[in-house]
């Protein structure tokens, strides 16, 4: 009697810990953990960070992490990392490994996501691919921005004479 057990690709597990607070116009470090039963088998992953309300900066130069040339569109709203599961895990779990920055003056609810495509033990076959999606819903706290006054040109006027200054409203 011969029993053959064929390996099955397990889907990655992703956890994004919500930051205590996200403040308008302030970058925040994301705490991300990822794991997989066969993470040490050299399996290739593609990890995609995405948000329409901000950008991601992924730390490069991490020993054992994803090399910089395999991080696409770093500093944009969609960043793609390609490497082994171990390289991606090392990069994402590094302190300040992923920094999220909301769009300028963004102070409302938003969402960011991390998707990992695990190509499985056979990188050519697609029937064993596993994809995991993690979504973080968040609220950005607003700050009271100082008012800005811009006067476009220099004016000269005689004493005791009024002048109209053109702008968002008329000043006298």
Coordinates of N, CA and C in Angstrom, one line a residue:
X1 N 0.9 -1.2 0.0 CA 0.0 0.0 0.0 C 0.9 1.2 0.0
X2 N 0.6 2.1 -1.0 CA 1.4 3.4 -1.0 C 0.4 4.5 -0.9
X3 N 0.7 5.4 0.0 CA -0.1 6.6 0.2 C 0.7 7.8 -0.3
X4 N 0.2 8.6 -1.2 CA 0.9 9.8 -1.6 C 0.1 11.0 -1.1
X5 N 0.8 11.9 -0.5 CA 0.2 13.1 0.0 C 0.8 14.3 -0.8
X6 N -0.1 14.9 -1.5 CA 0.3 16.1 -2.3 C 0.2 17.4 -1.5
X7 N 1.2 18.2 -1.6 CA 1.1 19.5 -0.9 C 0.0 20.4 -1.4
X8 N -0.5 21.2 -0.5 CA -1.6 22.1 -0.9 C -1.0 23.5 -0.5
X9 N -1.2 24.5 -1.3 CA -0.7 25.8 -1.0 C -1.7 26.5 0.0
X10 N -1.2 26.9 1.1 CA -2.0 27.6 2.1 C -1.9 29.1 1.8
X11 N -3.1 29.7 2.0 CA -3.1 31.2 1.8 C -2.4 31.9 2.9
X12 N -1.7 33.0 2.6 CA -1.1 33.8 3.6 C -2.1 34.4 4.6
X13 N -1.6 34.7 5.8 CA -2.4 35.4 6.8 C -1.9 36.8 7.0
X14 N -2.7 37.8 7.0 CA -2.3 39.2 7.1 C -3.0 39.8 8.3
X15 N -2.3 40.5 9.1 CA -2.9 41.3 10.2 C -2.3 42.7 10.1
X16 N -3.2 43.7 10.0 CA -2.8 45.1 10.0 C -3.4 45.7 11.3
X17 N -2.5 46.0 12.2 CA -3.0 46.6 13.5 C -3.3 48.1 13.3
X18 N -4.6 48.5 13.6 CA -4.9 49.9 13.5 C -4.1 50.8 14.3
X19 N -3.6 51.9 13.7 CA -2.8 52.9 14.5 C -3.7 53.5 15.6
X20 N -3.1 53.9 16.7 CA -3.9 54.5 17.8 C -4.6 55.7 17.3
X21 N -3.9 56.5 16.4 CA -4.5 57.7 15.9 C -3.8 58.0 14.6
X22 N -4.6 58.5 13.6 CA -4.0 59.1 12.4 C -4.4 60.5 12.3
X23 N -3.4 61.4 12.2 CA -3.6 62.8 12.2 C -3.4 63.4 10.8
X24 N -4.3 64.3 10.4 CA -4.1 65.0 9.1 C -2.7 65.5 8.9
X25 N -2.2 65.2 7.7 CA -0.9 65.7 7.2 C 0.3 65.2 8.0
X26 N 0.1 64.0 8.7 CA 1.1 63.4 9.5 C 1.3 62.0 9.1
X27 N 2.5 61.6 8.7 CA 2.8 60.2 8.4 C 2.6 59.3 9.6
X28 N 2.2 58.0 9.3 CA 2.0 57.1 10.4 C 2.6 55.7 9.9
X29 N 3.3 55.1 10.9 CA 3.9 53.8 10.6 C 2.8 52.7 10.8
X30 N 2.7 51.8 9.8 CA 1.8 50.7 9.9 C 2.4 49.5 10.5
X31 N 1.7 48.9 11.4 CA 2.1 47.6 12.0 C 1.4 46.5 11.2
X32 N 2.2 45.8 10.4 CA 1.7 44.7 9.6 C 2.4 43.4 9.9
X33 N 1.7 42.3 10.1 CA 2.3 41.0 10.2 C 1.7 40.1 9.1
X34 N 2.6 39.2 8.6 CA 2.1 38.3 7.6 C 2.8 36.9 7.9
X35 N 2.1 35.9 7.6 CA 2.6 34.5 7.8 C 2.0 33.6 6.8
X36 N 2.6 32.4 6.7 CA 2.1 31.4 5.8 C 2.8 30.1 6.2
X37 N 2.1 29.0 6.1 CA 2.6 27.7 6.5 C 3.9 27.3 5.8
X38 N 4.0 27.7 4.5 CA 5.2 27.3 3.7 C 6.0 28.6 3.4
X39 N 6.1 29.5 4.3 CA 6.8 30.8 4.0 C 8.3 30.6 3.8
X40 N 8.8 29.6 4.4 CA 10.3 29.4 4.3 C 10.7 28.5 3.1
X41 N 9.7 28.2 2.3 CA 10.0 27.3 1.1 C 10.4 28.1 -0.1
X42 N 10.7 29.4 0.0 CA 11.1 30.2 -1.2 C 10.0 30.5 -2.1
X43 N 8.8 30.3 -1.7 CA 7.6 30.6 -2.5 C 7.6 32.1 -2.9
X44 N 7.3 32.4 -4.1 CA 7.2 33.8 -4.6 C 5.9 34.4 -4.2
X45 N 5.9 35.7 -3.7 CA 4.7 36.4 -3.4 C 4.8 37.7 -4.2
X46 N 3.6 38.3 -4.4 CA 3.4 39.7 -4.8 C 2.5 40.3 -3.8
X47 N 3.0 41.4 -3.2 CA 2.2 42.1 -2.2 C 1.9 43.5 -2.7
X48 N 0.6 43.9 -2.6 CA 0.2 45.2 -3.2 C -0.5 46.0 -2.1
X49 N 0.1 47.1 -1.7 CA -0.5 48.1 -0.8 C -1.3 49.1 -1.7
X50 N -2.5 49.4 -1.2 CA -3.3 50.3 -2.0 C -4.2 51.2 -1.2
X51 N -4.3 52.5 -1.6 CA -5.2 53.4 -1.0 C -5.5 54.6 -2.0
X52 N -6.7 55.0 -2.1 CA -7.0 56.2 -2.9 C -6.9 57.5 -2.2
X53 N -6.6 57.4 -0.9 CA -6.6 58.6 0.0 C -5.3 58.9 0.6
X54 N -4.2 58.3 0.0 CA -2.9 58.5 0.6 C -1.8 57.7 -0.2
X55 N -0.6 57.8 0.4 CA 0.5 57.1 -0.3 C 1.3 56.2 0.7
X56 N 2.0 55.3 0.2 CA 2.8 54.4 1.0 C 4.3 54.6 0.7
X57 N 5.1 54.6 1.7 CA 6.6 54.6 1.5 C 7.1 53.3 2.2
X58 N 7.7 52.4 1.4 CA 8.2 51.2 2.0 C 9.7 51.4 2.2
X59 N 10.2 51.0 3.4 CA 11.6 51.1 3.7 C 12.4 50.2 2.9
X60 N 13.5 50.6 2.3 CA 14.4 49.8 1.5 C 15.7 49.6 2.2
X61 N 16.5 48.6 1.7 CA 17.8 48.4 2.3 C 17.7 47.5 3.6
X62 N 16.6 46.8 3.8 CA 16.4 46.0 5.0 C 17.2 44.7 4.7
X63 N 18.0 44.3 5.7 CA 18.7 43.0 5.5 C 17.7 41.9 5.5
X64 N 17.7 41.1 4.4 CA 16.8 40.0 4.2 C 15.5 40.4 3.7
X65 N 15.3 41.7 3.4 CA 14.0 42.2 2.9 C 13.9 42.2 1.4
X66 N 12.9 42.8 0.9 CA 12.7 42.9 -0.6 C 13.7 44.0 -1.1
X67 N 14.5 43.6 -2.1 CA 15.5 44.6 -2.7 C 14.7 45.8 -3.3
X68 N 15.3 46.9 -3.2 CA 14.7 48.2 -3.7 C 14.2 48.0 -5.2
X69 N 14.9 47.3 -6.0 CA 14.5 47.2 -7.4 C 13.3 46.3 -7.6
X70 N 12.8 45.7 -6.6 CA 11.6 44.9 -6.7 C 10.4 45.5 -5.9
X71 N 10.6 46.8 -5.6 CA 9.5 47.6 -5.0 C 9.1 48.6 -6.0
X72 N 7.9 48.5 -6.6 CA 7.4 49.3 -7.7 C 6.5 50.5 -7.1
X73 N 6.8 51.7 -7.7 CA 6.0 52.9 -7.3 C 6.0 53.2 -5.9
X74 N 7.2 53.1 -5.2 CA 7.3 53.5 -3.8 C 7.0 54.9 -3.7
X75 N 6.2 55.3 -2.7 CA 5.8 56.7 -2.5 C 4.5 57.0 -3.2
X76 N 3.8 56.1 -3.7 CA 2.6 56.3 -4.5 C 1.4 55.7 -3.7
X77 N 0.2 55.8 -4.3 CA -1.0 55.2 -3.7 C -1.1 53.7 -3.9
X78 N -0.4 53.2 -4.8 CA -0.3 51.7 -5.0 C 1.2 51.3 -5.1
X79 N 1.6 50.5 -4.2 CA 3.0 50.1 -4.2 C 3.0 48.5 -4.2
X80 N 3.9 48.0 -5.1 CA 3.9 46.5 -5.3 C 5.3 46.0 -4.9
X81 N 5.3 45.0 -4.1 CA 6.6 44.3 -3.7 C 6.6 42.9 -4.2
X82 N 7.7 42.5 -4.8 CA 7.8 41.2 -5.4 C 9.0 40.5 -4.8
X83 N 8.8 39.3 -4.2 CA 9.9 38.6 -3.6 C 9.4 37.3 -3.0
X84 N 10.3 36.7 -2.2 CA 9.9 35.5 -1.5 C 9.0 35.9 -0.4
X85 N 8.2 35.0 0.2 CA 7.4 35.3 1.3 C 8.2 35.8 2.5
X86 N 9.4 35.2 2.7 CA 10.3 35.6 3.7 C 10.8 37.1 3.5
X87 N 11.1 37.4 2.3 CA 11.6 38.8 2.0 C 10.4 39.8 2.3
X88 N 9.2 39.5 1.8 CA 8.1 40.4 2.0 C 7.7 40.5 3.5
X89 N 7.7 39.4 4.2 CA 7.5 39.4 5.6 C 8.5 40.3 6.4
X90 N 9.8 40.1 6.1 CA 10.8 40.9 6.7 C 10.6 42.3 6.5
X91 N 10.3 42.7 5.3 CA 10.1 44.1 4.9 C 8.8 44.7 5.6
X92 N 7.7 44.0 5.5 CA 6.5 44.6 6.1 C 6.5 44.6 7.6
X93 N 7.2 43.7 8.2 CA 7.2 43.7 9.7 C 8.3 44.5 10.3
X94 N 9.2 45.1 9.5 CA 10.2 46.0 10.0 C 9.6 47.2 10.7
X95 N 10.2 47.7 11.8 CA 9.8 48.9 12.4 C 9.9 50.0 11.4
X96 N 8.8 50.8 11.1 CA 8.7 51.8 10.1 C 8.9 51.2 8.7
X97 N 8.6 49.9 8.5 CA 8.8 49.3 7.2 C 7.8 49.8 6.2
X98 N 6.6 50.2 6.7 CA 5.6 50.8 5.8 C 5.1 52.1 6.5
X99 N 5.2 53.2 5.8 CA 4.7 54.5 6.3 C 3.5 54.9 5.4
X100 N 2.4 55.2 6.0 CA 1.2 55.7 5.3 C 1.1 57.2 5.5
X101 N 0.9 58.0 4.4 CA 0.7 59.4 4.5 C -0.6 59.7 3.8
X102 N -1.6 60.3 4.5 CA -2.9 60.7 3.9 C -2.6 61.8 2.9
X103 N -3.5 62.0 2.0 CA -3.4 63.1 1.0 C -3.5 64.4 1.8
X104 N -2.9 65.5 1.3 CA -2.9 66.8 1.9 C -4.3 67.2 2.3
X105 N -4.4 67.7 3.5 CA -5.6 68.2 4.1 C -6.7 67.1 4.2
X106 N -6.4 65.9 4.1 CA -7.4 64.8 4.2 C -7.7 64.5 5.6
X107 N -9.0 64.7 6.0 CA -9.4 64.5 7.4 C -10.8 64.0 7.4
X108 N -11.0 62.7 7.1 CA -12.2 62.0 7.1 C -12.0 60.5 7.2
X109 N -13.0 59.7 6.8 CA -12.8 58.2 6.8 C -12.1 57.8 5.5
X110 N -11.3 56.7 5.7 CA -10.6 56.2 4.5 C -10.4 54.7 4.7
X111 N -9.7 54.2 3.7 CA -9.4 52.7 3.7 C -8.1 52.5 3.0
X112 N -7.4 51.5 3.5 CA -6.2 51.0 2.8 C -6.2 49.5 2.8
X113 N -5.5 48.9 1.8 CA -5.6 47.5 1.8 C -4.2 46.9 1.4
X114 N -4.0 45.6 1.8 CA -2.8 44.9 1.5 C -3.3 43.5 0.9
X115 N -2.9 43.3 -0.3 CA -3.3 42.0 -1.0 C -2.0 41.2 -1.2
X116 N -2.0 40.0 -0.9 CA -0.8 39.1 -1.2 C -1.2 38.0 -2.1
X117 N -0.5 37.9 -3.2 CA -0.7 36.7 -4.1 C 0.5 35.8 -3.8
X118 N 0.1 34.6 -3.4 CA 1.1 33.5 -3.1 C 1.1 32.5 -4.2
X119 N 2.2 32.5 -5.0 CA 2.2 31.6 -6.2 C 2.3 30.1 -5.9
X120 N 2.5 29.8 -4.7 CA 2.5 28.3 -4.3 C 3.8 27.7 -4.7
X121 N 3.9 26.4 -4.4 CA 5.2 25.7 -4.6 C 5.5 25.6 -6.1
X122 N 4.6 25.7 -7.0 CA 4.9 25.6 -8.4 C 4.6 27.0 -9.0
X123 N 5.6 27.9 -9.2 CA 5.4 29.2 -9.6 C 4.8 29.4 -11.0
X124 N 4.9 28.3 -11.8 CA 4.3 28.4 -13.2 C 2.9 28.0 -13.2
X125 N 2.4 27.1 -12.4 CA 1.0 26.7 -12.4 C 0.2 27.8 -11.7
X126 N -1.0 28.1 -12.1 CA -1.8 29.1 -11.4 C -2.9 28.4 -10.7
X127 N -3.1 27.1 -10.8 CA -4.2 26.4 -10.1 C -4.0 26.3 -8.6
X128 N -2.7 26.6 -8.1 CA -2.5 26.5 -6.7 C -2.2 27.9 -6.1
X129 N -2.5 29.0 -6.9 CA -2.3 30.4 -6.4 C -3.3 30.6 -5.2
X130 N -2.9 31.3 -4.2 CA -3.7 31.7 -3.1 C -3.6 33.3 -2.9
X131 N -4.7 34.0 -2.8 CA -4.7 35.4 -2.6 C -5.4 35.7 -1.3
X132 N -4.8 36.6 -0.5 CA -5.4 37.1 0.7 C -5.4 38.6 0.7
X133 N -6.6 39.1 1.1 CA -6.8 40.6 1.2 C -7.1 41.0 2.6
X134 N -6.4 42.0 3.1 CA -6.7 42.6 4.4 C -7.0 44.1 4.2
X135 N -8.0 44.6 4.8 CA -8.5 46.0 4.6 C -8.5 46.6 6.0
X136 N -8.0 47.9 6.0 CA -8.0 48.7 7.3 C -8.9 49.9 7.0
X137 N -10.0 50.0 7.7 CA -10.8 51.2 7.6 C -10.3 52.1 8.8
X138 N -10.2 53.4 8.5 CA -9.7 54.3 9.5 C -10.3 55.7 9.3
X139 N -10.1 56.5 10.4 CA -10.6 57.9 10.4 C -9.3 58.8 10.7
X140 N -9.2 59.8 9.8 CA -8.1 60.8 10.0 C -8.6 62.0 10.8
X141 N -8.0 62.3 11.9 CA -8.3 63.4 12.7 C -7.8 64.7 12.1
X142 N -8.7 65.7 12.0 CA -8.4 66.9 11.4 C -7.6 67.8 12.3
X143 N -6.8 68.7 11.7 CA -6.1 69.7 12.5 C -6.6 71.1 12.1
X144 N -6.5 72.1 13.0 CA -6.9 73.4 12.6 C -5.8 74.1 11.9
X145 N -5.9 74.2 10.6 CA -4.8 74.8 9.7 C -4.9 76.3 9.9
X146 N -3.8 77.0 10.0 CA -3.7 78.4 10.1 C -4.2 79.0 8.8
X147 N -4.9 80.1 8.8 CA -5.4 80.8 7.6 C -4.2 81.3 6.8
X148 N -4.4 81.3 5.5 CA -3.4 81.9 4.6 C -3.9 83.1 3.8
X149 N -3.2 84.1 3.8 CA -3.6 85.3 3.1 C -2.5 85.6 2.0
X150 N -2.9 85.6 0.8 CA -1.9 85.8 -0.3 C -2.3 87.1 -1.0
X151 N -1.5 88.1 -1.1 CA -1.7 89.3 -1.8 C -0.8 89.2 -3.0
X152 N -1.4 89.1 -4.2 CA -0.6 88.8 -5.4 C 0.5 89.8 -5.9
X153 N 0.2 91.1 -5.6 CA 1.2 92.1 -6.1 C 1.3 93.2 -5.0
X154 N 2.3 94.1 -5.2 CA 2.5 95.2 -4.3 C 1.6 96.4 -4.7
X155 N 1.1 97.1 -3.7 CA 0.2 98.2 -4.0 C 0.8 99.5 -3.4
X156 N 0.7 100.6 -4.1 CA 1.1 101.9 -3.6 C -0.1 102.8 -3.7
X157 N -0.4 103.5 -2.6 CA -1.6 104.3 -2.5 C -1.2 105.6 -1.7
X158 N -1.8 106.7 -2.0 CA -1.6 107.9 -1.3 C -2.3 107.8 0.1
X159 N -1.8 108.5 1.0 CA -2.3 108.6 2.3 C -3.8 109.0 2.3
X160 N -4.6 108.5 3.2 CA -6.0 108.8 3.3 C -6.8 108.5 2.0
X161 N -6.4 107.5 1.3 CA -7.1 107.0 0.1 C -7.3 105.5 0.2
X162 N -8.4 105.0 -0.3 CA -8.7 103.6 -0.2 C -8.2 102.9 -1.5
X163 N -7.9 101.7 -1.4 CA -7.6 100.9 -2.6 C -8.3 99.5 -2.5
X164 N -8.8 99.0 -3.6 CA -9.4 97.7 -3.7 C -8.4 96.7 -4.0
X165 N -8.4 95.6 -3.2 CA -7.4 94.5 -3.4 C -8.3 93.3 -3.9
X166 N -8.0 92.8 -5.1 CA -8.7 91.7 -5.6 C -8.3 90.4 -5.0
X167 N -9.2 89.6 -4.7 CA -8.8 88.2 -4.2 C -10.1 87.5 -4.0
X168 N -10.1 86.5 -3.1 CA -11.3 85.7 -2.9 C -12.5 86.5 -2.4
X169 N -12.3 87.6 -1.9 CA -13.3 88.6 -1.5 C -12.6 90.0 -1.7
X170 N -13.3 91.0 -1.7 CA -12.7 92.3 -1.8 C -12.4 92.9 -0.5
X171 N -11.2 93.4 -0.3 CA -10.7 94.0 0.9 C -10.6 95.5 0.7
X172 N -11.0 96.3 1.6 CA -10.9 97.8 1.5 C -10.0 98.4 2.5

